[in-house]
Structures are given as structure tokens and as C-alpha cells.
Amino acid sequence: MHSSNLETLSQTDLAAIDRATRWGTSFVAERAETWELERRFAKEGFESAGQHQLTGLLVPEIDGGEAISKLGLARVLEEIAATDFAIAFSLVCHNNLAGSVARNATGDLRSEVLPGLVTGSSLGAFLLTEPAVGSDAASISVTAVRDGDEWTLNGEKSWVTNGTHADVLSVYVQTDETLGHRGIATFLINANTPGISRTPAYELIGGHGLGANGINFEDCRVSGESLFLPPGEGFKAAMEGIDLARVLVSAMCCGMLRTALSTASSYVRNREAFGARLADLQGVRFKLADVATNLEASRLLTYQAVQSLEDGRDASVEAAHAKKFSTRVTESGIASCMQVMGANGAKRDHPLPRHLAASRLTHYVDGATEIQDVVISRSLLD
Ligand SMILES: Cc1cc2nc3c(=O)[nH]c(=O)nc-3n(C[C@H](O)[C@H](O)[C@H](O)COP(=O)(O)OP(=O)(O)OC[C@H]3O[C@@H](n4cnc5c(N)ncnc54)[C@H](O)[C@@H]3O)c2cc1C
């Protein structure tokens, strides 16, 4: 990381990064492979994150949180993802929701929901995507119809990170399809409300620790107080957070790629072939040199974009460049690192196979790679 970036980190940021690093390299490192092999949500991981004050990172101190900077959050997530992407992504979804509740919720809704999210006694989830609607988020079709003081929700959400165990659901709904994205509102709902059912966790290429599933709403009646962001505000809020979300994915990629590079570097220093260390073969050296260049470039793009967001500048294009580049070079870079380790690269006694699978998922979350190209090409050509 650039020293100019480091200098802007506060004591609170540095303390959170230190906690995350120690937690990642101990608690998470000892369990991440088990969560993956057992294909289950990292429940005890989330509970432990709460005990390590990693669940209210974007919530002001007055509400019991940490209020770290965006730069600090990126560094926290880089450190956790260096050990496990799934739990890092689970935590970022939760923290983003807690931060949004702290910024936007008022009255009873705020006092009912916020304290549990901050301490981690309740787990949050963000429900935008639907089985038939992903990239074109303005076209969502889960409906909310007003009936006196209450609303009735119907429809199906998909790809809900934390969905298998979430307690608080932030649900994006269409209140009036003639209004398009201006009809989209957001409800904060207790996941045990009658009319809500969950599918089992998805069987994925990897990343099972983040507990992705589908959640259905069938004549689910909720009170008017559950209306978190009124029609017109819901879609705006979802889009406002997207640049930071993309940069944070990029930071998590830097963490995984860093681990791949250090794992492969230490392996090739210790293994011999044809009378020399693998580390002395130029083909091996240059492969790892390429990974190192891409890691350096990813970090520069990531932290430049975070700094722009921190400074309040429009960073849509910077965030798109960072996410597109980092996700691409992370997947190919992890594969290169596994290649120089020979067949041992494919064994699960180190984290690279888990990181390789997770790196595939990073191409879809918070906007597919092609959506980043839409943003970049628009800025070039329109
Ligand atoms: C692990 C994981 C966790 C997730 N967690 C959440 C969550 O917590 N909450 C949530 O709401 N969603 C979540 N998502 C969903 C994610 O946001 C969507 O996958 C993403 O928005 C893309 O939508 P889609 O997969 O339906 O792809 P589609 O929209 O069906 O697109 C398919 C492909 O078409 C191409 N494409 C689409 N549009 C364009 C275009 N305009 N120009 C060029 N090419 C295009 C791209 O190649 C894209 O990959 C998660 C996804 C994953 C994989």
C-alpha cells in the first residue's frame, strides 16, 4: 500500500486493521477450509467477528460502532480475504447494511434493528437480485402493495449473501411498476416474519461460507414502520453504495492474490527439480514476477479509487477499473501460483484452491465484469 494512503489512516482504522489481521490469521485461518468442505455458512465466524468488533465498522461511535474510514475498511477486508473471501464478503454485506441503517433509519425501526446489527447479535442481508433480474436491477419484480397501515410483499429474491442465517432482511421491492426505478422502495424486515421462506444454501463452485440462497415472500404482511427507504429512495441508495462495494471487492482480491503469491514463493524456494530450486528456474521466476506486477497494479487502482471516495469525489470509473482489473488478475494469478507448485498446487492443504474458486465469484458480485465495461466505455465514448 502506498505510504501516502497509510498516513491518512486514523488510530481507529489502524486498530480495526490490526484486529482483523489477528482474527483472520488465527480464528478464520483455522476454520475456513472446514466451512468450505462442509459447505455451510460460517455461523461461528460471524459470531466471533461480532466479539472482535468487526460488525459495526461503518456505524458511528455514538451508536456503538467504530466509524472507520473507507480506506480503513478496504484494508480490513483485504486482510480478512487474504485468509478467506467468503467470510470477508459476508461481513462486508452485513457492515454495509448496518452503516446504511445508521445513516437512514429513524424512530422505532432504528432502535429495533441497529443495536443488534452493530454487536453482531443479528445478521443482516441485502436483497436486490431476483431469479430473473440481476444486472438490470431497476427491473426487479418483487412487489409491495399498500393495505391500510400495512404492506404485503410477494415474489422471490435470489443470491442473498448471509441469506441462510440472516435475521434482518433489507428487501428491495417495486411499489408501482409504472414508475420504473422511481417505484423501488426498501423494507427492513425480521426474517422470521410469516410469509417468508428460505431455500437451502446454493451449491456453488466455492464460497459456501457466505451462505447464499434464495428467499421467497408469499403474502408477507409487514407494518408501515418497516418501510426503510420510501419509493424513489430505494434504488438511489442501492446505486449510491455500489462504487464503494466494487472497490471493496477489489481490495479483497488483493488479499487473496497476496496469499497466493506468498504461498507459491515459499514453495518454490523449498522444492528442487533438475538439480536446482524451482525458484532458480527463469520460467518460474518470471511467472511469479508477472503476478507481483499485477498485484501491485491492483493495489494502486484499488487504493486510488478508495481515496477518491474518501475525498468525496465521483469514483465510478476508478471503481470500475479497479474491480475489473483486480478480479481478472486475481483469478489468473492464483492459477499461475498453483501452476508453479506443480500437482501440490491443487491440494487443499493450502488455501489456493479455495481462493481460486472464490475468485470466480468476484466476477459477478456487485456488478459483473461487463457492467464495469459499460461504465468505463460510457466515460470514454458518450
Ligand atoms: C457469491 C455471490 C453473492 C451475491 N450476493 C448478493 C447479495 O447479497 N444481494 C444481491 O442482491 N445480489 C447478490 N449477488 C448477485 C449479483 O449481484 C449478480 O450476480 C449480479 O448483479 C449479476 O447478475 P446476474 O448474475 O443475474 O447476471 P445477468 O444480469 O443475468 O448477466 C449475465 C451476464 O450477461 C452479461 N451482461 C449483463 N448485462 C450486460 C450489459 N449491459 N452489457 C454487456 N454484458 C452484459 C454479463 O456477462 C453477465 O455476467 C451475488 C452473486 C454472487 C455470485
GROMACS .gro file of C-alpha atoms and ligand atoms in nm:
model
  435
    1MET     CA    1   0.000   0.000   0.000
    2HIS     CA    2   0.122   0.348  -0.080
    3SER     CA    3   0.268   0.528   0.220
    4SER     CA    4   0.066   0.839   0.124
    5ASN     CA    5  -0.252   0.632   0.177
    6LEU     CA    6  -0.125   0.485   0.502
    7GLU     CA    7  -0.068   0.826   0.651
    8THR     CA    8  -0.438   0.910   0.628
    9LEU     CA    9  -0.543   0.612   0.842
   10SER     CA   10  -0.669   0.710   1.187
   11GLN     CA   11  -0.587   0.530   1.513
   12THR     CA   12  -0.936   0.374   1.497
   13ASP     CA   13  -0.864   0.250   1.142
   14LEU     CA   14  -0.528   0.107   1.244
   15ALA     CA   15  -0.677  -0.066   1.548
   16ALA     CA   16  -0.951  -0.225   1.333
   17ILE     CA   17  -0.697  -0.339   1.072
   18ASP     CA   18  -0.484  -0.491   1.346
   19ARG     CA   19  -0.785  -0.672   1.498
   20ALA     CA   20  -0.891  -0.800   1.157
   21THR     CA   21  -0.541  -0.923   1.075
   22ARG     CA   22  -0.500  -1.109   1.401
   23TRP     CA   23  -0.852  -1.254   1.380
   24GLY     CA   24  -0.805  -1.358   1.015
   25THR     CA   25  -0.474  -1.531   1.068
   26SER     CA   26  -0.593  -1.718   1.378
   27PHE     CA   27  -0.968  -1.784   1.410
   28VAL     CA   28  -1.054  -1.773   1.039
   29ALA     CA   29  -0.738  -1.950   0.919
   30GLU     CA   30  -0.810  -2.245   1.146
   31ARG     CA   31  -1.170  -2.289   1.024
   32ALA     CA   32  -1.213  -2.156   0.668
   33GLU     CA   33  -1.135  -2.484   0.495
   34THR     CA   34  -1.384  -2.668   0.720
   35TRP     CA   35  -1.660  -2.418   0.636
   36GLU     CA   36  -1.589  -2.478   0.269
   37LEU     CA   37  -1.567  -2.857   0.289
   38GLU     CA   38  -1.883  -2.872   0.500
   39ARG     CA   39  -2.047  -2.632   0.251
   40ARG     CA   40  -2.205  -2.421   0.519
   41PHE     CA   41  -2.244  -2.064   0.638
   42ALA     CA   42  -1.963  -1.958   0.873
   43LYS     CA   43  -2.202  -1.905   1.167
   44GLU     CA   44  -1.938  -1.922   1.439
   45GLY     CA   45  -1.720  -1.698   1.222
   46PHE     CA   46  -1.984  -1.424   1.220
   47GLU     CA   47  -2.039  -1.459   1.596
   48SER     CA   48  -1.666  -1.431   1.653
   49ALA     CA   49  -1.647  -1.127   1.422
   50GLY     CA   50  -1.902  -0.957   1.648
   51GLN     CA   51  -1.688  -1.033   1.954
   52HIS     CA   52  -1.391  -0.877   1.772
   53GLN     CA   53  -1.586  -0.558   1.694
   54LEU     CA   54  -1.592  -0.624   1.321
   55THR     CA   55  -1.971  -0.596   1.271
   56GLY     CA   56  -2.031  -0.222   1.320
   57LEU     CA   57  -1.736  -0.083   1.129
   58LEU     CA   58  -1.941   0.180   0.940
   59VAL     CA   59  -2.162   0.279   1.232
   60PRO     CA   60  -2.083   0.596   1.434
   61GLU     CA   61  -1.940   0.555   1.782
   62ILE     CA   62  -2.246   0.717   1.935
   63ASP     CA   63  -2.444   0.416   1.810
   64GLY     CA   64  -2.186   0.171   1.944
   65GLY     CA   65  -1.988   0.125   1.623
   66GLU     CA   66  -1.637   0.203   1.505
   67ALA     CA   67  -1.695   0.452   1.218
   68ILE     CA   68  -1.375   0.360   1.038
   69SER     CA   69  -1.285   0.527   0.708
   70LYS     CA   70  -1.345   0.371   0.368
   71LEU     CA   71  -0.972   0.328   0.334
   72GLY     CA   72  -0.962   0.152   0.670
   73LEU     CA   73  -1.249  -0.074   0.568
   74ALA     CA   74  -1.072  -0.170   0.245
   75ARG     CA   75  -0.760  -0.264   0.444
   76VAL     CA   76  -0.967  -0.464   0.696
   77LEU     CA   77  -1.130  -0.660   0.415
   78GLU     CA   78  -0.804  -0.714   0.232
   79GLU     CA   79  -0.662  -0.869   0.549
   80ILE     CA   80  -0.961  -1.097   0.613
   81ALA     CA   81  -0.989  -1.207   0.248
   82ALA     CA   82  -0.618  -1.290   0.248
   83THR     CA   83  -0.735  -1.584   0.460
   84ASP     CA   84  -1.094  -1.633   0.336
   85PHE     CA   85  -1.301  -1.442   0.081
   86ALA     CA   86  -1.636  -1.591   0.186
   87ILE     CA   87  -1.634  -1.458   0.541
   88ALA     CA   88  -1.492  -1.123   0.424
   89PHE     CA   89  -1.780  -1.087   0.176
   90SER     CA   90  -2.036  -1.196   0.433
   91LEU     CA   91  -1.903  -0.927   0.667
   92VAL     CA   92  -1.899  -0.653   0.407
   93CYS     CA   93  -2.266  -0.717   0.321
   94HIS     CA   94  -2.353  -0.704   0.691
   95ASN     CA   95  -2.144  -0.392   0.763
   96ASN     CA   96  -2.283  -0.206   0.462
   97LEU     CA   97  -2.635  -0.273   0.582
   98ALA     CA   98  -2.554  -0.166   0.940
   99GLY     CA   99  -2.396   0.154   0.802
  100SER     CA  100  -2.699   0.226   0.587
  101VAL     CA  101  -2.937   0.170   0.881
  102ALA     CA  102  -2.727   0.407   1.094
  103ARG     CA  103  -2.740   0.675   0.821
  104ASN     CA  104  -3.103   0.640   0.716
  105ALA     CA  105  -3.326   0.467   0.972
  106THR     CA  106  -3.520   0.668   1.227
  107GLY     CA  107  -3.756   0.610   1.519
  108ASP     CA  108  -3.859   0.261   1.633
  109LEU     CA  109  -3.715   0.092   1.326
  110ARG     CA  110  -3.370   0.228   1.408
  111SER     CA  111  -3.383   0.136   1.776
  112GLU     CA  112  -3.518  -0.212   1.698
  113VAL     CA  113  -3.265  -0.303   1.429
  114LEU     CA  114  -2.942  -0.108   1.473
  115PRO     CA  115  -2.809  -0.230   1.813
  116GLY     CA  116  -2.822  -0.599   1.711
  117LEU     CA  117  -2.650  -0.531   1.379
  118VAL     CA  118  -2.371  -0.337   1.548
  119THR     CA  119  -2.292  -0.602   1.808
  120GLY     CA  120  -2.343  -0.889   1.565
  121SER     CA  121  -2.623  -1.046   1.768
  122SER     CA  122  -2.827  -1.019   1.448
  123LEU     CA  123  -2.706  -1.081   1.094
  124GLY     CA  124  -2.807  -0.860   0.803
  125ALA     CA  125  -2.865  -0.933   0.434
  126PHE     CA  126  -2.922  -0.723   0.122
  127LEU     CA  127  -3.193  -0.850  -0.116
  128LEU     CA  128  -3.187  -0.686  -0.458
  129THR     CA  129  -3.119  -0.964  -0.712
  130GLU     CA  130  -3.403  -1.190  -0.829
  131PRO     CA  131  -3.407  -1.515  -1.028
  132ALA     CA  132  -3.491  -1.326  -1.349
  133VAL     CA  133  -3.320  -0.992  -1.267
  134GLY     CA  134  -2.953  -0.934  -1.193
  135SER     CA  135  -2.755  -0.666  -1.376
  136ASP     CA  136  -3.071  -0.476  -1.478
  137ALA     CA  137  -3.161  -0.407  -1.116
  138ALA     CA  138  -3.419  -0.138  -1.198
  139SER     CA  139  -3.643  -0.416  -1.337
  140ILE     CA  140  -3.699  -0.600  -1.008
  141SER     CA  141  -4.043  -0.754  -0.973
  142VAL     CA  142  -4.093  -0.842  -0.606
  143THR     CA  143  -4.396  -0.630  -0.523
  144ALA     CA  144  -4.507  -0.440  -0.214
  145VAL     CA  145  -4.873  -0.337  -0.211
  146ARG     CA  146  -5.006  -0.097   0.048
  147ASP     CA  147  -5.308  -0.208   0.251
  148GLY     CA  148  -5.402   0.050   0.515
  149ASP     CA  149  -5.111   0.079   0.760
  150GLU     CA  150  -4.951  -0.238   0.631
  151TRP     CA  151  -4.781  -0.361   0.316
  152THR     CA  152  -4.797  -0.703   0.151
  153LEU     CA  153  -4.487  -0.841  -0.022
  154ASN     CA  154  -4.487  -1.109  -0.292
  155GLY     CA  155  -4.210  -1.254  -0.506
  156GLU     CA  156  -3.872  -1.421  -0.499
  157LYS     CA  157  -3.521  -1.293  -0.425
  158SER     CA  158  -3.207  -1.484  -0.517
  159TRP     CA  159  -2.835  -1.476  -0.441
  160VAL     CA  160  -2.879  -1.348  -0.088
  161THR     CA  161  -2.540  -1.342   0.084
  162ASN     CA  162  -2.594  -1.442   0.451
  163GLY     CA  163  -2.944  -1.550   0.344
  164THR     CA  164  -2.941  -1.892   0.511
  165HIS     CA  165  -2.897  -1.739   0.858
  166ALA     CA  166  -2.989  -1.370   0.827
  167ASP     CA  167  -3.208  -1.211   1.095
  168VAL     CA  168  -3.265  -0.873   0.927
  169LEU     CA  169  -3.354  -0.850   0.559
  170SER     CA  170  -3.314  -0.530   0.357
  171VAL     CA  171  -3.560  -0.603   0.076
  172TYR     CA  172  -3.582  -0.401  -0.246
  173VAL     CA  173  -3.936  -0.403  -0.385
  174GLN     CA  174  -4.139  -0.246  -0.663
  175THR     CA  175  -4.432  -0.044  -0.528
  176ASP     CA  176  -4.562   0.080  -0.865
  177GLU     CA  177  -4.429  -0.071  -1.185
  178THR     CA  178  -4.546   0.225  -1.394
  179LEU     CA  179  -4.279   0.432  -1.213
  180GLY     CA  180  -3.982   0.207  -1.303
  181HIS     CA  181  -3.684   0.262  -1.072
  182ARG     CA  182  -3.870   0.551  -0.903
  183GLY     CA  183  -4.117   0.298  -0.767
  184ILE     CA  184  -3.847   0.098  -0.588
  185ALA     CA  185  -3.855   0.111  -0.208
  186THR     CA  186  -3.671  -0.080   0.063
  187PHE     CA  187  -3.814  -0.258   0.365
  188LEU     CA  188  -3.625  -0.375   0.673
  189ILE     CA  189  -3.790  -0.695   0.780
  190ASN     CA  190  -3.739  -0.954   1.052
  191ALA     CA  191  -3.655  -1.276   0.866
  192ASN     CA  192  -3.895  -1.475   1.085
  193THR     CA  193  -4.200  -1.279   0.966
  194PRO     CA  194  -4.479  -1.513   0.846
  195GLY     CA  195  -4.485  -1.545   0.466
  196ILE     CA  196  -4.104  -1.561   0.433
  197SER     CA  197  -3.933  -1.886   0.338
  198ARG     CA  198  -3.572  -1.964   0.255
  199THR     CA  199  -3.429  -2.208   0.004
  200PRO     CA  200  -3.135  -2.422   0.116
  201ALA     CA  201  -2.789  -2.275   0.052
  202TYR     CA  202  -2.682  -2.285  -0.313
  203GLU     CA  203  -2.432  -2.549  -0.419
  204LEU     CA  204  -2.153  -2.334  -0.563
  205ILE     CA  205  -1.806  -2.365  -0.711
  206GLY     CA  206  -1.683  -2.226  -0.375
  207GLY     CA  207  -1.758  -1.952  -0.124
  208HIS     CA  208  -2.008  -2.159   0.076
  209GLY     CA  209  -1.916  -1.973   0.393
  210LEU     CA  210  -2.114  -1.669   0.273
  211GLY     CA  211  -2.442  -1.865   0.289
  212ALA     CA  212  -2.601  -1.757  -0.041
  213ASN     CA  213  -2.956  -1.875  -0.105
  214GLY     CA  214  -3.297  -1.764  -0.230
  215ILE     CA  215  -3.569  -1.604  -0.016
  216ASN     CA  216  -3.940  -1.611  -0.105
  217PHE     CA  217  -4.218  -1.377   0.003
  218GLU     CA  218  -4.573  -1.506  -0.010
  219ASP     CA  219  -4.841  -1.266   0.111
  220CYS     CA  220  -4.589  -1.143   0.365
  221ARG     CA  221  -4.754  -0.865   0.566
  222VAL     CA  222  -4.531  -0.604   0.726
  223SER     CA  223  -4.607  -0.285   0.916
  224GLY     CA  224  -4.572   0.063   0.768
  225GLU     CA  225  -4.282   0.121   1.011
  226SER     CA  226  -4.077  -0.139   0.822
  227LEU     CA  227  -4.058   0.094   0.524
  228PHE     CA  228  -3.690   0.187   0.542
  229LEU     CA  229  -3.640   0.384   0.220
  230PRO     CA  230  -3.956   0.516   0.051
  231PRO     CA  231  -4.035   0.476  -0.321
  232GLY     CA  232  -3.775   0.666  -0.521
  233GLU     CA  233  -3.511   0.640  -0.248
  234GLY     CA  234  -3.454   0.263  -0.256
  235PHE     CA  235  -3.291   0.237  -0.595
  236LYS     CA  236  -3.092   0.555  -0.539
  237ALA     CA  237  -2.948   0.417  -0.214
  238ALA     CA  238  -2.856   0.084  -0.378
  239MET     CA  239  -2.671   0.265  -0.656
  240GLU     CA  240  -2.503   0.515  -0.422
  241GLY     CA  241  -2.321   0.238  -0.237
  242ILE     CA  242  -2.215   0.047  -0.547
  243ASP     CA  243  -1.882   0.220  -0.615
  244LEU     CA  244  -1.755   0.153  -0.264
  245ALA     CA  245  -1.881  -0.206  -0.285
  246ARG     CA  246  -1.685  -0.258  -0.608
  247VAL     CA  247  -1.365  -0.115  -0.465
  248LEU     CA  248  -1.402  -0.336  -0.160
  249VAL     CA  249  -1.428  -0.645  -0.382
  250SER     CA  250  -1.109  -0.524  -0.547
  251ALA     CA  251  -0.939  -0.495  -0.205
  252MET     CA  252  -1.050  -0.848  -0.117
  253CYS     CA  253  -0.898  -0.971  -0.445
  254CYS     CA  254  -0.567  -0.807  -0.346
  255GLY     CA  255  -0.577  -1.007  -0.023
  256MET     CA  256  -0.632  -1.340  -0.199
  257LEU     CA  257  -0.368  -1.271  -0.464
  258ARG     CA  258  -0.117  -1.167  -0.198
  259THR     CA  259  -0.165  -1.500  -0.021
  260ALA     CA  260  -0.129  -1.691  -0.348
  261LEU     CA  261   0.198  -1.514  -0.425
  262SER     CA  262   0.349  -1.569  -0.082
  263THR     CA  263   0.239  -1.936  -0.072
  264ALA     CA  264   0.387  -2.009  -0.416
  265SER     CA  265   0.706  -1.810  -0.344
  266SER     CA  266   0.779  -2.004  -0.030
  267TYR     CA  267   0.700  -2.336  -0.205
  268VAL     CA  268   0.936  -2.279  -0.500
  269ARG     CA  269   1.218  -2.173  -0.268
  270ASN     CA  270   1.199  -2.511  -0.096
  271ARG     CA  271   1.146  -2.755  -0.383
  272GLU     CA  272   1.412  -2.887  -0.618
  273ALA     CA  273   1.393  -3.011  -0.978
  274PHE     CA  274   1.678  -3.091  -1.219
  275GLY     CA  275   1.936  -3.021  -0.950
  276ALA     CA  276   1.820  -2.669  -0.866
  277ARG     CA  277   1.549  -2.494  -0.669
  278LEU     CA  278   1.227  -2.430  -0.861
  279ALA     CA  279   1.286  -2.071  -0.757
  280ASP     CA  280   1.600  -2.065  -0.973
  281LEU     CA  281   1.417  -2.156  -1.295
  282GLN     CA  282   1.360  -1.847  -1.502
  283GLY     CA  283   1.019  -1.970  -1.624
  284VAL     CA  284   0.902  -1.994  -1.263
  285ARG     CA  285   1.060  -1.665  -1.159
  286PHE     CA  286   0.900  -1.471  -1.444
  287LYS     CA  287   0.557  -1.622  -1.381
  288LEU     CA  288   0.568  -1.501  -1.021
  289ALA     CA  289   0.715  -1.166  -1.128
  290ASP     CA  290   0.407  -1.117  -1.350
  291VAL     CA  291   0.175  -1.197  -1.060
  292ALA     CA  292   0.364  -0.946  -0.845
  293THR     CA  293   0.325  -0.674  -1.110
  294ASN     CA  294  -0.048  -0.739  -1.134
  295LEU     CA  295  -0.084  -0.735  -0.756
  296GLU     CA  296   0.098  -0.403  -0.738
  297ALA     CA  297  -0.124  -0.257  -1.012
  298SER     CA  298  -0.441  -0.391  -0.845
  299ARG     CA  299  -0.347  -0.231  -0.515
  300LEU     CA  300  -0.272   0.102  -0.679
  301LEU     CA  301  -0.605   0.104  -0.867
  302THR     CA  302  -0.793  -0.009  -0.556
  303TYR     CA  303  -0.647   0.240  -0.312
  304GLN     CA  304  -0.660   0.528  -0.560
  305ALA     CA  305  -1.034   0.462  -0.604
  306VAL     CA  306  -1.091   0.430  -0.227
  307GLN     CA  307  -0.907   0.757  -0.170
  308SER     CA  308  -1.129   0.931  -0.426
  309LEU     CA  309  -1.438   0.801  -0.249
  310GLU     CA  310  -1.290   0.906   0.085
  311ASP     CA  311  -1.237   1.256  -0.054
  312GLY     CA  312  -1.597   1.269  -0.177
  313ARG     CA  313  -1.513   1.260  -0.549
  314ASP     CA  314  -1.711   1.067  -0.811
  315ALA     CA  315  -1.516   0.743  -0.841
  316SER     CA  316  -1.748   0.533  -1.062
  317VAL     CA  317  -1.493   0.489  -1.337
  318GLU     CA  318  -1.199   0.436  -1.100
  319ALA     CA  319  -1.402   0.176  -0.909
  320ALA     CA  320  -1.496   0.000  -1.233
  321HIS     CA  321  -1.132  -0.011  -1.348
  322ALA     CA  322  -1.021  -0.143  -1.009
  323LYS     CA  323  -1.284  -0.417  -0.987
  324LYS     CA  324  -1.245  -0.529  -1.347
  325PHE     CA  325  -0.865  -0.544  -1.327
  326SER     CA  326  -0.833  -0.697  -0.983
  327THR     CA  327  -1.088  -0.973  -1.038
  328ARG     CA  328  -0.929  -1.066  -1.370
  329VAL     CA  329  -0.568  -1.079  -1.250
  330THR     CA  330  -0.662  -1.248  -0.924
  331GLU     CA  331  -0.819  -1.547  -1.095
  332SER     CA  332  -0.537  -1.583  -1.349
  333GLY     CA  333  -0.269  -1.503  -1.087
  334ILE     CA  334  -0.390  -1.765  -0.841
  335ALA     CA  335  -0.390  -2.020  -1.125
  336SER     CA  336  -0.029  -1.921  -1.213
  337CYS     CA  337   0.075  -1.961  -0.850
  338MET     CA  338  -0.085  -2.305  -0.836
  339GLN     CA  339   0.091  -2.398  -1.161
  340VAL     CA  340   0.442  -2.329  -1.033
  341MET     CA  341   0.363  -2.552  -0.733
  342GLY     CA  342   0.304  -2.848  -0.963
  343ALA     CA  343   0.040  -3.103  -0.858
  344ASN     CA  344   0.077  -2.990  -0.496
  345GLY     CA  345  -0.074  -2.661  -0.610
  346ALA     CA  346  -0.406  -2.841  -0.649
  347LYS     CA  347  -0.411  -2.991  -0.297
  348ARG     CA  348  -0.634  -2.842  -0.034
  349ASP     CA  349  -0.366  -2.834   0.235
  350HIS     CA  350  -0.313  -2.466   0.149
  351PRO     CA  351  -0.574  -2.201   0.068
  352LEU     CA  352  -0.512  -2.156  -0.306
  353PRO     CA  353  -0.784  -2.392  -0.437
  354ARG     CA  354  -1.036  -2.218  -0.209
  355HIS     CA  355  -0.916  -1.875  -0.326
  356LEU     CA  356  -0.928  -1.981  -0.692
  357ALA     CA  357  -1.295  -2.083  -0.661
  358ALA     CA  358  -1.378  -1.763  -0.472
  359SER     CA  359  -1.200  -1.551  -0.735
  360ARG     CA  360  -1.454  -1.679  -0.993
  361LEU     CA  361  -1.737  -1.545  -0.776
  362THR     CA  362  -1.578  -1.200  -0.761
  363HIS     CA  363  -1.654  -1.156  -1.132
  364TYR     CA  364  -2.029  -1.141  -1.057
  365VAL     CA  365  -2.072  -0.972  -0.719
  366ASP     CA  366  -2.157  -0.600  -0.717
  367GLY     CA  367  -2.182  -0.587  -1.095
  368ALA     CA  368  -2.047  -0.835  -1.350
  369THR     CA  369  -1.720  -0.752  -1.526
  370GLU     CA  370  -1.914  -0.648  -1.836
  371ILE     CA  371  -2.108  -0.392  -1.631
  372GLN     CA  372  -1.772  -0.240  -1.534
  373ASP     CA  373  -1.701  -0.218  -1.908
  374VAL     CA  374  -2.037  -0.043  -1.958
  375VAL     CA  375  -1.929   0.221  -1.702
  376ILE     CA  376  -1.578   0.258  -1.847
  377SER     CA  377  -1.684   0.272  -2.212
  378ARG     CA  378  -1.960   0.523  -2.133
  379SER     CA  379  -1.699   0.754  -1.980
  380LEU     CA  380  -1.479   0.711  -2.287
  381LEU     CA  381  -1.732   0.739  -2.564
  382ASP     CA  382  -2.051   0.917  -2.458
  383LIG     C1  383  -2.141  -1.510  -0.443
  383LIG     C2  384  -2.247  -1.412  -0.481
  383LIG     C3  385  -2.306  -1.336  -0.383
  383LIG     C4  386  -2.406  -1.244  -0.417
  383LIG     N1  387  -2.467  -1.173  -0.317
  383LIG     C5  388  -2.570  -1.091  -0.347
  383LIG     C6  389  -2.643  -1.024  -0.243
  383LIG     O1  390  -2.609  -1.034  -0.125
  383LIG     N2  391  -2.751  -0.949  -0.276
  383LIG     C7  392  -2.790  -0.933  -0.407
  383LIG     O2  393  -2.887  -0.861  -0.429
  383LIG     N3  394  -2.723  -0.994  -0.507
  383LIG     C8  395  -2.615  -1.073  -0.481
  383LIG     N4  396  -2.547  -1.138  -0.582
  383LIG     C9  397  -2.596  -1.126  -0.719
  383LIG    C10  398  -2.508  -1.039  -0.806
  383LIG     O3  399  -2.525  -0.904  -0.770
  383LIG    C11  400  -2.550  -1.068  -0.950
  383LIG     O4  401  -2.495  -1.194  -0.982
  383LIG    C12  402  -2.502  -0.963  -1.046
  383LIG     O5  403  -2.575  -0.845  -1.028
  383LIG    C13  404  -2.517  -1.008  -1.192
  383LIG     O6  405  -2.646  -1.050  -1.217
  383LIG     P1  406  -2.675  -1.195  -1.281
  383LIG     O7  407  -2.584  -1.293  -1.217
  383LIG     O8  408  -2.820  -1.219  -1.276
  383LIG     O9  409  -2.629  -1.182  -1.431
  383LIG     P2  410  -2.714  -1.128  -1.557
  383LIG    O10  411  -2.767  -0.992  -1.530
  383LIG    O11  412  -2.811  -1.235  -1.598
  383LIG    O12  413  -2.600  -1.117  -1.664
  383LIG    C14  414  -2.539  -1.235  -1.719
  383LIG    C15  415  -2.416  -1.194  -1.794
  383LIG    O13  416  -2.459  -1.115  -1.905
  383LIG    C16  417  -2.365  -1.015  -1.931
  383LIG     N5  418  -2.430  -0.882  -1.926
  383LIG    C17  419  -2.535  -0.842  -1.850
  383LIG     N6  420  -2.565  -0.714  -1.875
  383LIG    C18  421  -2.478  -0.670  -1.967
  383LIG    C19  422  -2.460  -0.547  -2.037
  383LIG     N7  423  -2.537  -0.439  -2.012
  383LIG     N8  424  -2.361  -0.539  -2.128
  383LIG    C20  425  -2.281  -0.646  -2.154
  383LIG     N9  426  -2.294  -0.765  -2.092
  383LIG    C21  427  -2.392  -0.778  -2.002
  383LIG    C22  428  -2.254  -1.032  -1.829
  383LIG    O14  429  -2.155  -1.117  -1.882
  383LIG    C23  430  -2.321  -1.104  -1.715
  383LIG    O15  431  -2.226  -1.173  -1.639
  383LIG    C24  432  -2.445  -1.229  -0.552
  383LIG    C25  433  -2.382  -1.304  -0.652
  383LIG    C26  434  -2.284  -1.395  -0.618
  383LIG    C27  435  -2.217  -1.475  -0.726
   0.00000   0.00000   0.00000
